[in-house]
Amino acid sequence: PFWLKIQAQGSRLPLADGRRARALAPLLGAMDYGGGSSSHDMEQLQNSLNAVVLQLLQNQVRKTCFDKCFGNRFPDRMAKTDHICLAKCMDRMYEAHAIVVKASVEMAQNLASQE
């Protein structure tokens, strides 16, 4: 499995692709989409939007990291250096996403508190 840095407590935990969603869920769940619908409808909307955002993120990470680590070569087997390249690339991409989400949430909260 690839490694994903978890900033909380500075730990480094192995996370398979399916578990990445659960690791990123608190970050995505911090977003507030506003509106006057019932809380159940809003929760469903938020869950659907989070799933789409996560799928887009995973697709972009795969494409970016595959292009970076393999370029135009298509080996029959992945070498250890390929595994390391992919793991490091994915770590950086997910960490960058977490930073952007955190900053976006803080900006939205600051804007909301000014109104």
Short mmCIF file of N, CA, C and O in Angstrom, two decimals:
data_model
loop_
_atom_site.label_atom_id
_atom_site.label_comp_id
_atom_site.label_asym_id
_atom_site.label_seq_id
_atom_site.Cartn_x
_atom_site.Cartn_y
_atom_site.Cartn_z
N PRO A 1 0.83 -1.21 0.00
CA PRO A 1 0.00 0.00 0.00
C PRO A 1 0.86 1.27 0.00
O PRO A 1 1.99 1.25 0.46
N PHE A 2 0.29 2.32 -0.50
CA PHE A 2 1.01 3.58 -0.52
C PHE A 2 0.90 4.24 0.84
O PHE A 2 0.07 3.89 1.66
N TRP A 3 1.72 5.23 1.06
CA TRP A 3 1.74 5.94 2.34
C TRP A 3 1.12 7.31 2.16
O TRP A 3 1.33 7.97 1.16
N LEU A 4 0.36 7.71 3.15
CA LEU A 4 -0.23 9.04 3.16
C LEU A 4 0.11 9.68 4.49
O LEU A 4 -0.15 9.11 5.54
N LYS A 5 0.72 10.84 4.43
CA LYS A 5 1.07 11.53 5.67
C LYS A 5 -0.18 12.11 6.30
O LYS A 5 -0.94 12.80 5.65
N ILE A 6 -0.37 11.83 7.54
CA ILE A 6 -1.47 12.41 8.30
C ILE A 6 -0.85 13.49 9.19
O ILE A 6 0.00 13.21 10.02
N GLN A 7 -1.25 14.73 8.96
CA GLN A 7 -0.63 15.84 9.68
C GLN A 7 -0.92 15.81 11.17
O GLN A 7 -0.09 16.19 11.97
N ALA A 8 -2.10 15.37 11.55
CA ALA A 8 -2.44 15.33 12.96
C ALA A 8 -1.47 14.40 13.69
O ALA A 8 -1.29 13.26 13.31
N GLN A 9 -0.82 14.88 14.66
CA GLN A 9 0.12 14.15 15.51
C GLN A 9 1.36 13.72 14.75
O GLN A 9 2.13 12.91 15.25
N GLY A 10 1.55 14.24 13.52
CA GLY A 10 2.76 13.95 12.76
C GLY A 10 2.98 12.48 12.45
O GLY A 10 4.09 12.05 12.20
N SER A 11 1.92 11.66 12.46
CA SER A 11 2.10 10.24 12.21
C SER A 11 2.06 9.95 10.72
O SER A 11 1.57 10.73 9.93
N ARG A 12 2.58 8.79 10.36
CA ARG A 12 2.62 8.37 8.96
C ARG A 12 1.97 6.99 8.91
O ARG A 12 2.53 6.03 9.41
N LEU A 13 0.78 6.91 8.31
CA LEU A 13 0.02 5.68 8.32
C LEU A 13 -0.13 5.10 6.92
O LEU A 13 -0.37 5.85 5.98
N PRO A 14 -0.02 3.77 6.75
CA PRO A 14 -0.26 3.18 5.44
C PRO A 14 -1.75 3.18 5.16
O PRO A 14 -2.54 2.77 5.99
N LEU A 15 -2.13 3.65 3.98
CA LEU A 15 -3.53 3.69 3.62
C LEU A 15 -3.71 3.17 2.21
O LEU A 15 -3.14 3.71 1.27
N ALA A 16 -4.50 2.14 2.05
CA ALA A 16 -4.84 1.67 0.71
C ALA A 16 -5.84 2.65 0.12
O ALA A 16 -6.44 3.45 0.83
N ASP A 17 -6.05 2.60 -1.19
CA ASP A 17 -6.92 3.56 -1.86
C ASP A 17 -8.28 3.71 -1.19
O ASP A 17 -8.78 4.80 -1.03
N GLY A 18 -8.91 2.61 -0.80
CA GLY A 18 -10.23 2.68 -0.18
C GLY A 18 -10.21 3.42 1.15
O GLY A 18 -11.17 4.07 1.53
N ARG A 19 -9.10 3.32 1.85
CA ARG A 19 -9.01 3.98 3.15
C ARG A 19 -8.63 5.44 3.02
O ARG A 19 -8.79 6.21 3.94
N ARG A 20 -8.12 5.87 1.85
CA ARG A 20 -7.80 7.27 1.64
C ARG A 20 -9.06 8.12 1.76
O ARG A 20 -9.02 9.21 2.29
N ALA A 21 -10.16 7.60 1.27
CA ALA A 21 -11.43 8.33 1.33
C ALA A 21 -11.79 8.61 2.78
O ALA A 21 -12.20 9.72 3.12
N ARG A 22 -11.65 7.61 3.64
CA ARG A 22 -11.97 7.81 5.05
C ARG A 22 -11.00 8.78 5.70
O ARG A 22 -11.36 9.54 6.58
N ALA A 23 -9.75 8.78 5.26
CA ALA A 23 -8.76 9.70 5.83
C ALA A 23 -9.05 11.13 5.42
O ALA A 23 -8.83 12.06 6.20
N LEU A 24 -9.55 11.33 4.21
CA LEU A 24 -9.82 12.67 3.71
C LEU A 24 -11.22 13.15 4.07
O LEU A 24 -11.51 14.33 3.95
N ALA A 25 -12.08 12.26 4.51
CA ALA A 25 -13.47 12.63 4.81
C ALA A 25 -13.60 13.79 5.79
O ALA A 25 -14.40 14.69 5.57
N PRO A 26 -12.81 13.83 6.88
CA PRO A 26 -12.95 14.96 7.80
C PRO A 26 -12.61 16.30 7.13
O PRO A 26 -13.23 17.31 7.42
N LEU A 27 -11.66 16.27 6.22
CA LEU A 27 -11.30 17.51 5.51
C LEU A 27 -12.43 17.95 4.60
O LEU A 27 -12.80 19.11 4.55
N LEU A 28 -13.00 16.99 3.87
CA LEU A 28 -14.09 17.32 2.96
C LEU A 28 -15.36 17.66 3.74
O LEU A 28 -16.13 18.53 3.34
N GLY A 29 -15.57 16.99 4.85
CA GLY A 29 -16.77 17.23 5.65
C GLY A 29 -16.78 18.57 6.32
O GLY A 29 -17.82 19.06 6.76
N ALA A 30 -15.63 19.22 6.40
CA ALA A 30 -15.54 20.53 7.06
C ALA A 30 -16.16 21.63 6.20
O ALA A 30 -16.41 22.72 6.68
N MET A 31 -16.41 21.33 4.93
CA MET A 31 -16.98 22.34 4.05
C MET A 31 -18.47 22.51 4.33
O MET A 31 -19.18 21.54 4.53
N ASP A 32 -18.93 23.74 4.33
CA ASP A 32 -20.33 24.06 4.57
C ASP A 32 -20.91 24.62 3.28
O ASP A 32 -20.40 25.58 2.74
N TYR A 33 -21.98 24.01 2.78
CA TYR A 33 -22.52 24.40 1.49
C TYR A 33 -23.73 25.33 1.61
O TYR A 33 -24.29 25.73 0.62
N GLY A 34 -24.12 25.67 2.82
CA GLY A 34 -25.21 26.63 3.04
C GLY A 34 -26.54 26.12 2.53
O GLY A 34 -26.70 24.98 2.17
N GLY A 35 -27.53 27.03 2.45
CA GLY A 35 -28.84 26.66 1.92
C GLY A 35 -29.85 26.46 3.01
O GLY A 35 -29.53 26.40 4.18
N GLY A 36 -31.12 26.33 2.62
CA GLY A 36 -32.18 26.23 3.60
C GLY A 36 -32.90 24.90 3.59
O GLY A 36 -34.02 24.80 4.05
N SER A 37 -32.31 23.85 3.02
CA SER A 37 -32.95 22.55 2.95
C SER A 37 -32.90 21.86 4.30
O SER A 37 -32.21 22.32 5.21
N SER A 38 -33.59 20.74 4.39
CA SER A 38 -33.55 19.98 5.64
C SER A 38 -32.14 19.45 5.87
O SER A 38 -31.34 19.32 4.94
N SER A 39 -31.83 19.13 7.11
CA SER A 39 -30.48 18.68 7.43
C SER A 39 -30.18 17.34 6.74
O SER A 39 -29.04 17.10 6.34
N HIS A 40 -31.20 16.49 6.57
CA HIS A 40 -30.99 15.21 5.89
C HIS A 40 -30.65 15.44 4.42
O HIS A 40 -29.72 14.83 3.88
N ASP A 41 -31.38 16.35 3.77
CA ASP A 41 -31.10 16.66 2.37
C ASP A 41 -29.70 17.26 2.22
O ASP A 41 -28.98 16.92 1.28
N MET A 42 -29.34 18.14 3.13
CA MET A 42 -28.03 18.76 3.07
C MET A 42 -26.92 17.73 3.29
O MET A 42 -25.88 17.78 2.64
N GLU A 43 -27.18 16.80 4.19
CA GLU A 43 -26.18 15.76 4.45
C GLU A 43 -26.00 14.89 3.21
O GLU A 43 -24.87 14.56 2.84
N GLN A 44 -27.10 14.54 2.54
CA GLN A 44 -27.02 13.76 1.32
C GLN A 44 -26.28 14.52 0.23
O GLN A 44 -25.44 13.97 -0.48
N LEU A 45 -26.60 15.79 0.09
CA LEU A 45 -25.94 16.63 -0.90
C LEU A 45 -24.44 16.72 -0.62
O LEU A 45 -23.61 16.58 -1.52
N GLN A 46 -24.11 16.94 0.64
CA GLN A 46 -22.70 17.05 1.03
C GLN A 46 -21.97 15.73 0.77
O GLN A 46 -20.86 15.73 0.25
N ASN A 47 -22.59 14.61 1.11
CA ASN A 47 -21.97 13.30 0.87
C ASN A 47 -21.75 13.05 -0.62
O ASN A 47 -20.71 12.56 -1.03
N SER A 48 -22.74 13.42 -1.43
CA SER A 48 -22.61 13.24 -2.88
C SER A 48 -21.51 14.13 -3.44
O SER A 48 -20.68 13.69 -4.25
N LEU A 49 -21.48 15.36 -3.02
CA LEU A 49 -20.46 16.28 -3.49
C LEU A 49 -19.07 15.84 -3.03
O LEU A 49 -18.10 15.88 -3.80
N ASN A 50 -18.97 15.37 -1.81
CA ASN A 50 -17.69 14.88 -1.30
C ASN A 50 -17.20 13.68 -2.12
O ASN A 50 -16.00 13.57 -2.40
N ALA A 51 -18.13 12.79 -2.48
CA ALA A 51 -17.75 11.63 -3.28
C ALA A 51 -17.22 12.05 -4.65
O ALA A 51 -16.23 11.51 -5.14
N VAL A 52 -17.87 13.03 -5.27
CA VAL A 52 -17.43 13.53 -6.57
C VAL A 52 -16.06 14.20 -6.45
O VAL A 52 -15.16 13.94 -7.26
N VAL A 53 -15.89 15.03 -5.44
CA VAL A 53 -14.61 15.72 -5.24
C VAL A 53 -13.51 14.69 -5.00
O VAL A 53 -12.41 14.80 -5.58
N LEU A 54 -13.77 13.70 -4.20
CA LEU A 54 -12.77 12.68 -3.91
C LEU A 54 -12.42 11.88 -5.16
O LEU A 54 -11.25 11.61 -5.42
N GLN A 55 -13.42 11.53 -5.96
CA GLN A 55 -13.16 10.79 -7.20
C GLN A 55 -12.33 11.62 -8.16
O GLN A 55 -11.38 11.12 -8.78
N LEU A 56 -12.65 12.90 -8.30
CA LEU A 56 -11.87 13.79 -9.16
C LEU A 56 -10.43 13.90 -8.66
O LEU A 56 -9.48 13.87 -9.46
N LEU A 57 -10.27 14.03 -7.36
CA LEU A 57 -8.93 14.11 -6.77
C LEU A 57 -8.14 12.84 -7.06
O LEU A 57 -6.99 12.90 -7.50
N GLN A 58 -8.75 11.69 -6.82
CA GLN A 58 -8.05 10.43 -7.04
C GLN A 58 -7.66 10.26 -8.51
O GLN A 58 -6.55 9.83 -8.81
N ASN A 59 -8.56 10.60 -9.42
CA ASN A 59 -8.25 10.50 -10.85
C ASN A 59 -7.10 11.42 -11.23
O ASN A 59 -6.21 11.02 -11.98
N GLN A 60 -7.12 12.64 -10.72
CA GLN A 60 -6.05 13.59 -11.05
C GLN A 60 -4.72 13.14 -10.45
O GLN A 60 -3.68 13.25 -11.10
N VAL A 61 -4.75 12.63 -9.24
CA VAL A 61 -3.52 12.13 -8.60
C VAL A 61 -2.94 10.98 -9.41
O VAL A 61 -1.74 10.94 -9.70
N ARG A 62 -3.80 10.04 -9.80
CA ARG A 62 -3.32 8.90 -10.59
C ARG A 62 -2.70 9.36 -11.90
O ARG A 62 -1.62 8.92 -12.28
N LYS A 63 -3.39 10.25 -12.61
CA LYS A 63 -2.88 10.73 -13.90
C LYS A 63 -1.57 11.48 -13.73
O LYS A 63 -0.59 11.20 -14.42
N THR A 64 -1.54 12.42 -12.80
CA THR A 64 -0.34 13.23 -12.59
C THR A 64 0.84 12.36 -12.18
O THR A 64 1.95 12.50 -12.72
N CYS A 65 0.63 11.47 -11.23
CA CYS A 65 1.73 10.65 -10.72
C CYS A 65 2.18 9.61 -11.74
O CYS A 65 3.38 9.34 -11.87
N PHE A 66 1.24 9.05 -12.50
CA PHE A 66 1.63 8.10 -13.54
C PHE A 66 2.48 8.80 -14.59
O PHE A 66 3.54 8.31 -15.00
N ASP A 67 2.04 9.97 -15.03
CA ASP A 67 2.80 10.74 -16.03
C ASP A 67 4.19 11.10 -15.50
O ASP A 67 5.17 11.02 -16.22
N LYS A 68 4.26 11.50 -14.24
CA LYS A 68 5.54 11.91 -13.65
C LYS A 68 6.49 10.72 -13.52
O LYS A 68 7.67 10.82 -13.83
N CYS A 69 5.97 9.60 -13.05
CA CYS A 69 6.84 8.47 -12.74
C CYS A 69 7.15 7.58 -13.94
O CYS A 69 8.19 6.91 -13.96
N PHE A 70 6.27 7.54 -14.93
CA PHE A 70 6.48 6.64 -16.06
C PHE A 70 6.70 7.36 -17.39
O PHE A 70 7.32 6.80 -18.28
N GLY A 71 6.18 8.56 -17.54
CA GLY A 71 6.34 9.28 -18.80
C GLY A 71 5.78 8.48 -19.95
O GLY A 71 4.64 8.06 -19.93
N ASN A 72 6.62 8.21 -20.94
CA ASN A 72 6.17 7.45 -22.12
C ASN A 72 6.60 5.99 -22.09
O ASN A 72 6.42 5.28 -23.06
N ARG A 73 7.17 5.54 -20.99
CA ARG A 73 7.60 4.14 -20.93
C ARG A 73 6.53 3.31 -20.23
O ARG A 73 5.85 3.78 -19.31
N PHE A 74 6.37 2.08 -20.67
CA PHE A 74 5.35 1.19 -20.12
C PHE A 74 6.00 -0.16 -19.80
O PHE A 74 5.94 -1.09 -20.60
N PRO A 75 6.63 -0.26 -18.63
CA PRO A 75 7.34 -1.50 -18.29
C PRO A 75 6.35 -2.65 -18.02
O PRO A 75 5.20 -2.42 -17.65
N ASP A 76 6.85 -3.87 -18.21
CA ASP A 76 6.03 -5.05 -17.92
C ASP A 76 5.80 -5.20 -16.42
O ASP A 76 4.76 -5.68 -15.99
N ARG A 77 6.80 -4.78 -15.64
CA ARG A 77 6.71 -4.86 -14.19
C ARG A 77 7.19 -3.55 -13.60
O ARG A 77 8.06 -2.90 -14.15
N MET A 78 6.63 -3.22 -12.46
CA MET A 78 7.06 -2.00 -11.78
C MET A 78 8.30 -2.29 -10.95
O MET A 78 8.32 -3.23 -10.15
N ALA A 79 9.29 -1.46 -11.13
CA ALA A 79 10.51 -1.58 -10.33
C ALA A 79 10.28 -0.92 -8.97
O ALA A 79 9.31 -0.18 -8.77
N LYS A 80 11.19 -1.20 -8.05
CA LYS A 80 11.08 -0.60 -6.72
C LYS A 80 11.10 0.92 -6.81
O LYS A 80 10.36 1.60 -6.09
N THR A 81 11.92 1.47 -7.70
CA THR A 81 11.98 2.92 -7.86
C THR A 81 10.64 3.49 -8.35
O THR A 81 10.27 4.60 -7.99
N ASP A 82 9.92 2.70 -9.18
CA ASP A 82 8.59 3.13 -9.64
C ASP A 82 7.61 3.19 -8.47
O ASP A 82 6.82 4.13 -8.35
N HIS A 83 7.65 2.19 -7.61
CA HIS A 83 6.78 2.17 -6.43
C HIS A 83 7.08 3.38 -5.54
O HIS A 83 6.15 4.04 -5.06
N ILE A 84 8.35 3.64 -5.33
CA ILE A 84 8.74 4.77 -4.47
C ILE A 84 8.30 6.09 -5.09
O ILE A 84 7.76 6.96 -4.39
N CYS A 85 8.52 6.23 -6.39
CA CYS A 85 8.11 7.46 -7.07
C CYS A 85 6.60 7.69 -6.93
O CYS A 85 6.16 8.79 -6.58
N LEU A 86 5.81 6.65 -7.18
CA LEU A 86 4.36 6.78 -7.06
C LEU A 86 3.94 7.11 -5.63
O LEU A 86 3.08 7.97 -5.41
N ALA A 87 4.53 6.44 -4.67
CA ALA A 87 4.18 6.68 -3.26
C ALA A 87 4.49 8.12 -2.86
O ALA A 87 3.65 8.79 -2.24
N LYS A 88 5.67 8.59 -3.22
CA LYS A 88 6.05 9.96 -2.85
C LYS A 88 5.18 10.99 -3.57
O LYS A 88 4.77 11.99 -2.98
N CYS A 89 4.92 10.74 -4.84
CA CYS A 89 4.09 11.66 -5.61
C CYS A 89 2.68 11.74 -5.01
O CYS A 89 2.14 12.83 -4.81
N MET A 90 2.11 10.58 -4.70
CA MET A 90 0.76 10.56 -4.13
C MET A 90 0.74 11.23 -2.76
O MET A 90 -0.19 11.96 -2.43
N ASP A 91 1.77 11.00 -1.96
CA ASP A 91 1.88 11.67 -0.66
C ASP A 91 1.81 13.19 -0.83
O ASP A 91 1.06 13.88 -0.15
N ARG A 92 2.63 13.69 -1.76
CA ARG A 92 2.66 15.14 -1.97
C ARG A 92 1.33 15.68 -2.47
O ARG A 92 0.88 16.74 -2.04
N MET A 93 0.70 14.95 -3.37
CA MET A 93 -0.58 15.41 -3.93
C MET A 93 -1.66 15.47 -2.85
O MET A 93 -2.41 16.45 -2.75
N TYR A 94 -1.78 14.41 -2.05
CA TYR A 94 -2.80 14.39 -1.00
C TYR A 94 -2.49 15.41 0.09
O TYR A 94 -3.41 16.04 0.63
N GLU A 95 -1.23 15.59 0.41
CA GLU A 95 -0.86 16.59 1.41
C GLU A 95 -1.19 18.00 0.90
O GLU A 95 -1.72 18.83 1.64
N ALA A 96 -0.89 18.25 -0.37
CA ALA A 96 -1.20 19.56 -0.96
C ALA A 96 -2.71 19.79 -0.95
O ALA A 96 -3.18 20.89 -0.64
N HIS A 97 -3.48 18.76 -1.28
CA HIS A 97 -4.94 18.90 -1.26
C HIS A 97 -5.43 19.22 0.15
O HIS A 97 -6.30 20.10 0.32
N ALA A 98 -4.89 18.54 1.14
CA ALA A 98 -5.30 18.79 2.53
C ALA A 98 -5.01 20.23 2.93
O ALA A 98 -5.83 20.89 3.59
N ILE A 99 -3.87 20.76 2.51
CA ILE A 99 -3.50 22.14 2.83
C ILE A 99 -4.46 23.12 2.16
O ILE A 99 -4.93 24.07 2.77
N VAL A 100 -4.77 22.87 0.89
CA VAL A 100 -5.69 23.74 0.15
C VAL A 100 -7.08 23.71 0.77
O VAL A 100 -7.72 24.76 0.95
N VAL A 101 -7.56 22.53 1.12
CA VAL A 101 -8.89 22.42 1.73
C VAL A 101 -8.92 23.15 3.06
O VAL A 101 -9.86 23.90 3.34
N LYS A 102 -7.89 22.97 3.87
CA LYS A 102 -7.84 23.64 5.18
C LYS A 102 -7.86 25.16 5.00
O LYS A 102 -8.60 25.87 5.68
N ALA A 103 -7.06 25.67 4.06
CA ALA A 103 -7.02 27.11 3.82
C ALA A 103 -8.36 27.61 3.29
O ALA A 103 -8.84 28.68 3.68
N SER A 104 -9.00 26.83 2.42
CA SER A 104 -10.30 27.22 1.87
C SER A 104 -11.37 27.28 2.96
O SER A 104 -12.19 28.21 2.98
N VAL A 105 -11.37 26.30 3.83
CA VAL A 105 -12.34 26.28 4.92
C VAL A 105 -12.12 27.48 5.84
O VAL A 105 -13.08 28.16 6.24
N GLU A 106 -10.86 27.78 6.15
CA GLU A 106 -10.56 28.93 7.00
C GLU A 106 -11.00 30.23 6.34
O GLU A 106 -11.57 31.11 7.00
N MET A 107 -10.76 30.36 5.04
CA MET A 107 -11.19 31.57 4.32
C MET A 107 -12.71 31.70 4.32
O MET A 107 -13.24 32.79 4.56
N ALA A 108 -13.41 30.60 4.09
CA ALA A 108 -14.87 30.63 4.09
C ALA A 108 -15.40 31.00 5.46
O ALA A 108 -16.35 31.78 5.58
N GLN A 109 -14.79 30.46 6.51
CA GLN A 109 -15.22 30.80 7.86
C GLN A 109 -14.95 32.26 8.17
O GLN A 109 -15.78 32.94 8.81
N ASN A 110 -13.81 32.80 7.74
CA ASN A 110 -13.50 34.20 7.95
C ASN A 110 -14.49 35.10 7.22
O ASN A 110 -14.95 36.10 7.77
N LEU A 111 -14.81 34.73 5.98
CA LEU A 111 -15.79 35.53 5.22
C LEU A 111 -17.17 35.48 5.86
O LEU A 111 -17.88 36.48 5.93
N ALA A 112 -17.56 34.29 6.34
CA ALA A 112 -18.86 34.15 6.98
C ALA A 112 -18.95 34.96 8.28
O ALA A 112 -19.99 35.51 8.60
N SER A 113 -17.84 35.01 9.01
CA SER A 113 -17.86 35.74 10.27
C SER A 113 -17.88 37.27 10.05
O SER A 113 -18.28 38.01 10.93
N GLN A 114 -17.45 37.72 8.87
CA GLN A 114 -17.45 39.15 8.57
C GLN A 114 -18.83 39.64 8.16
O GLN A 114 -19.10 40.84 8.18
N GLU A 115 -19.71 38.71 7.77
CA GLU A 115 -21.05 39.13 7.30
C GLU A 115 -22.01 39.35 8.42
O GLU A 115 -21.99 39.00 9.48
#
